[in-house]
Short mmCIF file of N, CA, C and O in Angstrom, two decimals:
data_model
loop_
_atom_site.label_atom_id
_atom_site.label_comp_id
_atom_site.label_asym_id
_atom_site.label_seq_id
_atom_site.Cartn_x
_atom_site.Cartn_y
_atom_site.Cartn_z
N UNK A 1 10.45 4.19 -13.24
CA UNK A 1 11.75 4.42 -12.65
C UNK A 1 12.12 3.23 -11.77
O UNK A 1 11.32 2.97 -10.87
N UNK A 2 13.36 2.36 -11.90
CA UNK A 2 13.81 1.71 -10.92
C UNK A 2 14.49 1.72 -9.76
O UNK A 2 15.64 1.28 -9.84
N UNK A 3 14.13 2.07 -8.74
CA UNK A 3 14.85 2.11 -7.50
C UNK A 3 15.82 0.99 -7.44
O UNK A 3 15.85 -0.12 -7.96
N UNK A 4 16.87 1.87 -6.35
CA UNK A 4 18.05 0.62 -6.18
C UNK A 4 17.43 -0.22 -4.30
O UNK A 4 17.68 -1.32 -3.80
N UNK A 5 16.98 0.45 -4.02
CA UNK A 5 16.63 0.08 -2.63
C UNK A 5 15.36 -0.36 -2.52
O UNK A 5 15.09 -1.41 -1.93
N UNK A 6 14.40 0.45 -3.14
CA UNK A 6 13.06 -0.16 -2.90
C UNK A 6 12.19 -1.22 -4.45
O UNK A 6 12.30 -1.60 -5.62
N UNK A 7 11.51 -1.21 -3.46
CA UNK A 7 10.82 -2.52 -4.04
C UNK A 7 9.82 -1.75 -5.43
O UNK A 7 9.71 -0.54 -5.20
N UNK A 8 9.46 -1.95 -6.09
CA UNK A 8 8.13 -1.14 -7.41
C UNK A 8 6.82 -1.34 -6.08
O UNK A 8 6.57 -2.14 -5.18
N UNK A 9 6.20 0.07 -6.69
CA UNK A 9 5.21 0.08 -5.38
C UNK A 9 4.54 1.40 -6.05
O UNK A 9 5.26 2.24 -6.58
N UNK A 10 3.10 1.52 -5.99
CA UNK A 10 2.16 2.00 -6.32
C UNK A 10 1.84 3.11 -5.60
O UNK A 10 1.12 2.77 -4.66
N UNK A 11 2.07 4.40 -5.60
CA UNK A 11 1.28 5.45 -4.57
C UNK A 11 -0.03 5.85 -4.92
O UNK A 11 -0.40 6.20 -6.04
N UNK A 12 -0.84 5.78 -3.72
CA UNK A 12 -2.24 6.04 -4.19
C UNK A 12 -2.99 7.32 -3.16
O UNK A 12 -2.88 6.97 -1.98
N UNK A 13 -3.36 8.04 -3.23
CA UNK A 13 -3.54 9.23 -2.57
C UNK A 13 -5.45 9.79 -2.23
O UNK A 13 -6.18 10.35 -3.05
N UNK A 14 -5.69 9.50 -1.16
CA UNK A 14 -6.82 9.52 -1.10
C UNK A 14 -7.38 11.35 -0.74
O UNK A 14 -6.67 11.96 0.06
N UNK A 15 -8.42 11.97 -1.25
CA UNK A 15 -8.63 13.36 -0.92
C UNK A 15 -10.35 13.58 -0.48
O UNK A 15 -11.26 13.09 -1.14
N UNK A 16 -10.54 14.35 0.65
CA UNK A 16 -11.81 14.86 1.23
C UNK A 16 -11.93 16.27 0.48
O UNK A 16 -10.94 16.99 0.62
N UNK A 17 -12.92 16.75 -0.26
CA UNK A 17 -12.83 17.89 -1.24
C UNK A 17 -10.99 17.92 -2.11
O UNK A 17 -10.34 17.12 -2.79
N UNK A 18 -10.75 19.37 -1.55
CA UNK A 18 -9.54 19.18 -1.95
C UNK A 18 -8.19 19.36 -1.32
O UNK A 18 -7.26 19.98 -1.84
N UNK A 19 -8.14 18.54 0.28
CA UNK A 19 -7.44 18.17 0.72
C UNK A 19 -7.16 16.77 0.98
O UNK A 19 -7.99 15.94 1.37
N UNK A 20 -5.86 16.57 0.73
CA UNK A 20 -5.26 15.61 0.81
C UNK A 20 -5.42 14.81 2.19
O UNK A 20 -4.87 15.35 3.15
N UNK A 21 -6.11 13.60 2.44
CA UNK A 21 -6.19 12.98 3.80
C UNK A 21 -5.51 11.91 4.01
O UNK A 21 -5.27 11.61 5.17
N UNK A 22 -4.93 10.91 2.68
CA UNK A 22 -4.06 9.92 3.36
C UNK A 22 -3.07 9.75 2.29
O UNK A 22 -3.48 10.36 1.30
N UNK A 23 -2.18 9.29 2.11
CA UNK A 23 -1.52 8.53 1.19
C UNK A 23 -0.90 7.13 1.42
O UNK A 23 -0.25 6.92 2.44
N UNK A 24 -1.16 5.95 0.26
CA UNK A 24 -0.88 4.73 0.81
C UNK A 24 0.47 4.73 -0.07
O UNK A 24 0.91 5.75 -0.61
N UNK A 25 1.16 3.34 -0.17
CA UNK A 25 1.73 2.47 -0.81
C UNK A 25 1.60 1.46 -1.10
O UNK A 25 1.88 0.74 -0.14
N UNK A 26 1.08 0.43 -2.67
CA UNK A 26 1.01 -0.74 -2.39
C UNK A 26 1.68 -1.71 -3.24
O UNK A 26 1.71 -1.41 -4.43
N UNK A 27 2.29 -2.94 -2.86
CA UNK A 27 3.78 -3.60 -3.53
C UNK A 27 3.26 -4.34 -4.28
O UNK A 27 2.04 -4.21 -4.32
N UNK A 28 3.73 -5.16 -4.98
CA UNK A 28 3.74 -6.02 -5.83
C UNK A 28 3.89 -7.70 -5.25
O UNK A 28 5.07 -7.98 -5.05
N UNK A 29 2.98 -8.79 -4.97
CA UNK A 29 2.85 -9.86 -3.74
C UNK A 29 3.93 -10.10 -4.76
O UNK A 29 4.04 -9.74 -5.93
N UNK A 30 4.73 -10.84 -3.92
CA UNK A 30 5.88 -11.83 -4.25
C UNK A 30 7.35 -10.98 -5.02
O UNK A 30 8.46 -11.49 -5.15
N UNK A 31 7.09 -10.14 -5.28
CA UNK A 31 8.34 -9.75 -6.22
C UNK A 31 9.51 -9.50 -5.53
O UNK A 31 9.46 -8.95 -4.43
N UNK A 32 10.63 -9.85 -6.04
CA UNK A 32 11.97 -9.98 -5.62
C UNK A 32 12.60 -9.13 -4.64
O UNK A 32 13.36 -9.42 -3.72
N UNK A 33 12.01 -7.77 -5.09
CA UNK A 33 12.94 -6.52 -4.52
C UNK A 33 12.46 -6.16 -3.15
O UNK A 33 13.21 -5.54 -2.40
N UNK A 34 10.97 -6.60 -2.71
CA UNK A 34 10.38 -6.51 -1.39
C UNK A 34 11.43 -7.20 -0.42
O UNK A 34 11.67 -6.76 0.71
N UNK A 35 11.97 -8.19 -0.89
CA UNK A 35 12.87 -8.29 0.45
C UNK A 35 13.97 -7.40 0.81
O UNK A 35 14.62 -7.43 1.85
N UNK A 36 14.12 -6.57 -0.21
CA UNK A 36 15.72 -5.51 0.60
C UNK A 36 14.82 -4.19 0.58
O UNK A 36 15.32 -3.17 1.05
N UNK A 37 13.56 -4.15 0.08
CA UNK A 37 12.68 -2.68 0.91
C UNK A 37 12.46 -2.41 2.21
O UNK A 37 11.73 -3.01 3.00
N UNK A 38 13.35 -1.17 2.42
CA UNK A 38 13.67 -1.17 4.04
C UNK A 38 11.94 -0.62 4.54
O UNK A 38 11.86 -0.53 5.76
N UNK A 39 10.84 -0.32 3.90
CA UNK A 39 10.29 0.46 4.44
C UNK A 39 8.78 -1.36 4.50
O UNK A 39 7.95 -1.69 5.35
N UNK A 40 9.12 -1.90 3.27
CA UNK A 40 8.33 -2.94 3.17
C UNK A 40 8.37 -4.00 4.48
O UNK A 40 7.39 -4.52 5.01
N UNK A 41 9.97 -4.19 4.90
CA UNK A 41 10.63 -5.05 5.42
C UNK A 41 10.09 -4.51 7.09
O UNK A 41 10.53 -5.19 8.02
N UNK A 42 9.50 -3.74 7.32
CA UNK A 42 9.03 -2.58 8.56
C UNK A 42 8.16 -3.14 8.99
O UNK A 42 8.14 -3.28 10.21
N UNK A 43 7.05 -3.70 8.18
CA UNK A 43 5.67 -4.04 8.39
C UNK A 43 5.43 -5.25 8.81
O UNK A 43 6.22 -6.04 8.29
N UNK A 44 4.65 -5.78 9.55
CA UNK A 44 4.37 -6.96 10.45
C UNK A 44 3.75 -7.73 8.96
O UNK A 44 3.35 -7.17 7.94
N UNK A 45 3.82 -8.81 9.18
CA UNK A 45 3.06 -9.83 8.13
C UNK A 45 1.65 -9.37 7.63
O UNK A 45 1.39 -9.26 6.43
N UNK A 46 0.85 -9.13 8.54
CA UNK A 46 -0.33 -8.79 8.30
C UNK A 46 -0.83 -7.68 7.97
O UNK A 46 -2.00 -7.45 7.65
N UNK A 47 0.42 -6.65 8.08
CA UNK A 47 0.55 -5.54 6.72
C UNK A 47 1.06 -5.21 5.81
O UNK A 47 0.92 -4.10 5.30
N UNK A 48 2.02 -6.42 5.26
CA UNK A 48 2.75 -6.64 4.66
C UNK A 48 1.67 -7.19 3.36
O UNK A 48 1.61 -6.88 2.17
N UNK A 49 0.88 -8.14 4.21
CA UNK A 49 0.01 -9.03 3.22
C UNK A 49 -1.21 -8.01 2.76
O UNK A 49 -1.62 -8.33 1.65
N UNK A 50 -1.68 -7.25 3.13
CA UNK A 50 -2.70 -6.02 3.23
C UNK A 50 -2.64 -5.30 2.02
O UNK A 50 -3.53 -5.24 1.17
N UNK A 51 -1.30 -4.62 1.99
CA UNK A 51 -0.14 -3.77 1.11
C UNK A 51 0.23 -4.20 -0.51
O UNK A 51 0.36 -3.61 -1.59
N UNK A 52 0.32 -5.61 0.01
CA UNK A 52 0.61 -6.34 -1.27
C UNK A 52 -0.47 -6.86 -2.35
O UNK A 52 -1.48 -7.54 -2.16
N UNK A 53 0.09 -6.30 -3.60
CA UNK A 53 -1.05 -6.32 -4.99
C UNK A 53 -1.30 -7.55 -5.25
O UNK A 53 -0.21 -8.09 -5.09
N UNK A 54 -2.13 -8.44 -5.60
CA UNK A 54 -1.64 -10.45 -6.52
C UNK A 54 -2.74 -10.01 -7.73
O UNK A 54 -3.96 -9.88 -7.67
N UNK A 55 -1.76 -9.82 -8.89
CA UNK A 55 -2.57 -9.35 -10.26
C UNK A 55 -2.88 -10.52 -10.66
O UNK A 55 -2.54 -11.55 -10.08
N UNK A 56 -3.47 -10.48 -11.52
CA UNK A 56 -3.70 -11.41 -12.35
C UNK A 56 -4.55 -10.61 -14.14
O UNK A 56 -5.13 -9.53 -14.29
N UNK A 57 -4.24 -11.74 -15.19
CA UNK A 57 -4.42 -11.97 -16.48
C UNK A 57 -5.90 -11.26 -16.58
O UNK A 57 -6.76 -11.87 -15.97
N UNK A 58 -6.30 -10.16 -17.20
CA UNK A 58 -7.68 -9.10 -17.06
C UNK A 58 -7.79 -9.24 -19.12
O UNK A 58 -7.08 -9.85 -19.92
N UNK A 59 -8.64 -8.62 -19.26
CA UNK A 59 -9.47 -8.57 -20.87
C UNK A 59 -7.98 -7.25 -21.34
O UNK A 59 -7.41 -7.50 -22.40
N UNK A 60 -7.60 -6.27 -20.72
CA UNK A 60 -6.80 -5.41 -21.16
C UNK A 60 -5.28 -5.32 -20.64
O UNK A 60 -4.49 -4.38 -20.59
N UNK A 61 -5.18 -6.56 -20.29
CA UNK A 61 -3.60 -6.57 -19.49
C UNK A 61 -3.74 -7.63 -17.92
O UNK A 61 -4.65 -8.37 -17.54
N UNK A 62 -2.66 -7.34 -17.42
CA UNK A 62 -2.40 -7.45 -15.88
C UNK A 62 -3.32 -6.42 -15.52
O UNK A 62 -3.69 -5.48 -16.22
N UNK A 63 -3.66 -6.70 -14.33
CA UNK A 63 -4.94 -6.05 -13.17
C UNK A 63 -5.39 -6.37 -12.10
O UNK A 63 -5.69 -7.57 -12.08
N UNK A 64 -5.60 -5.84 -11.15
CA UNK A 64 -5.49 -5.86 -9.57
C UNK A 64 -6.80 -5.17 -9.34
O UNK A 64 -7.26 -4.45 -10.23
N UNK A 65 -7.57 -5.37 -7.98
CA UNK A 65 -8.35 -4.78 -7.49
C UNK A 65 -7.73 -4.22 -5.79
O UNK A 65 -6.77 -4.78 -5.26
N UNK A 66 -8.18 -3.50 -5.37
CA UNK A 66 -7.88 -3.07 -4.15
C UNK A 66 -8.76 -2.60 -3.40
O UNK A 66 -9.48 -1.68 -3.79
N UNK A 67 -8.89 -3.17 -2.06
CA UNK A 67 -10.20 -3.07 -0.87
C UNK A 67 -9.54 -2.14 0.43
O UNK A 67 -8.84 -2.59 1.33
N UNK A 68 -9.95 -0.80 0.26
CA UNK A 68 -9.46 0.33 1.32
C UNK A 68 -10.69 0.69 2.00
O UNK A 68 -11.83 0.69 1.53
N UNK A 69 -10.29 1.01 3.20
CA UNK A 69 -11.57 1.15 3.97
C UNK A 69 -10.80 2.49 4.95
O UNK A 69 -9.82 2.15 5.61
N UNK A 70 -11.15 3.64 5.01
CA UNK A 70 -10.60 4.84 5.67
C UNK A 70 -11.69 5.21 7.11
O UNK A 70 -12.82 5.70 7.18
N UNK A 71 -11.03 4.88 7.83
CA UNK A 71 -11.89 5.53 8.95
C UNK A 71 -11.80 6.80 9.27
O UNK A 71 -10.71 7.33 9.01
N UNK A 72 -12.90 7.68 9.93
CA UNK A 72 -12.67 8.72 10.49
C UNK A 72 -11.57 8.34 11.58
O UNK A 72 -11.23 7.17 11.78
N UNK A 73 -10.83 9.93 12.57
CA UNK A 73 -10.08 10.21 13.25
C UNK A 73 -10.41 9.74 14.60
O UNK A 73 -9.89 9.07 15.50
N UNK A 74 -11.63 10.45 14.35
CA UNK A 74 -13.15 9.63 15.70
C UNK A 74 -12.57 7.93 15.81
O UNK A 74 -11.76 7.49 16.62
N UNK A 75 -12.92 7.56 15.27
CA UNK A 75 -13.54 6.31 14.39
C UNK A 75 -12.33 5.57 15.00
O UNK A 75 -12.48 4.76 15.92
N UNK A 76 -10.85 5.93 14.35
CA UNK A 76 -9.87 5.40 14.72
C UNK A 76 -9.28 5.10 16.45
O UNK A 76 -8.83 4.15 17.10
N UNK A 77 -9.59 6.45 16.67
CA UNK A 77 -9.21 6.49 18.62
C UNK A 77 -10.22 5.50 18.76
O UNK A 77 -9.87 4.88 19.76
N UNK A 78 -10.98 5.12 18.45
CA UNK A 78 -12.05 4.51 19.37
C UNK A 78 -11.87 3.09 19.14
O UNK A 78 -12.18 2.24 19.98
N UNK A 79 -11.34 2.80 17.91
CA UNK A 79 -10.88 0.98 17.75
C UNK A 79 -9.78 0.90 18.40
O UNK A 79 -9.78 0.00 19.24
N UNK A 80 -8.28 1.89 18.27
CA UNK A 80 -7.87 2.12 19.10
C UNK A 80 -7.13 1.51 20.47
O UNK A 80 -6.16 0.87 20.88
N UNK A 81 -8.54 2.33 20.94
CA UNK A 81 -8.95 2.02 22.49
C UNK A 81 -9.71 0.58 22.93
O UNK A 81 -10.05 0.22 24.06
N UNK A 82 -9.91 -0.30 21.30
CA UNK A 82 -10.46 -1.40 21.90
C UNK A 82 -9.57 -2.52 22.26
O UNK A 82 -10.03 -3.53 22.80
#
């Protein structure tokens, strides 16, 4: 589906048994439409760059890897606070 406002962007949904604990979004590096994504356009550079996919040429197509790291709630207050 093409949005008129946002940018193509990947939802990815992370789950602890079978509740739902986070959901991300992640864009496409460089593509055109990220600049009029009001929600892309939100994010400081350094989550902007985080967010953003850079595919490249794989044995079965275009393909991306992605490095997520989820902290506990704990975990979070406490960096936080650093």
């Amino acid at each position: 589906m093409t949005y008129l406002v946002r940018a193509p962007h990947i939802h990815v949904k992370f789950f602890g048994g079978t509740r739902e604990i986070l959901t991300m979004q992640f864009y496409i590096h460089g593509h055109l439409a990220n600049k009029r994504d009001r929600i892309f356009n939100r994010l400081p550079e350094s989550d902007a760059k985080a967010v953003s996919m850079v595919f490249s040429s794989g044995t079965e197509g275009e393909e991306t890897t992605l490095d997520v790291v989820v902290l506990s709630a704990k975990r979070c207050k406490r960096a936080a606070l650093s």
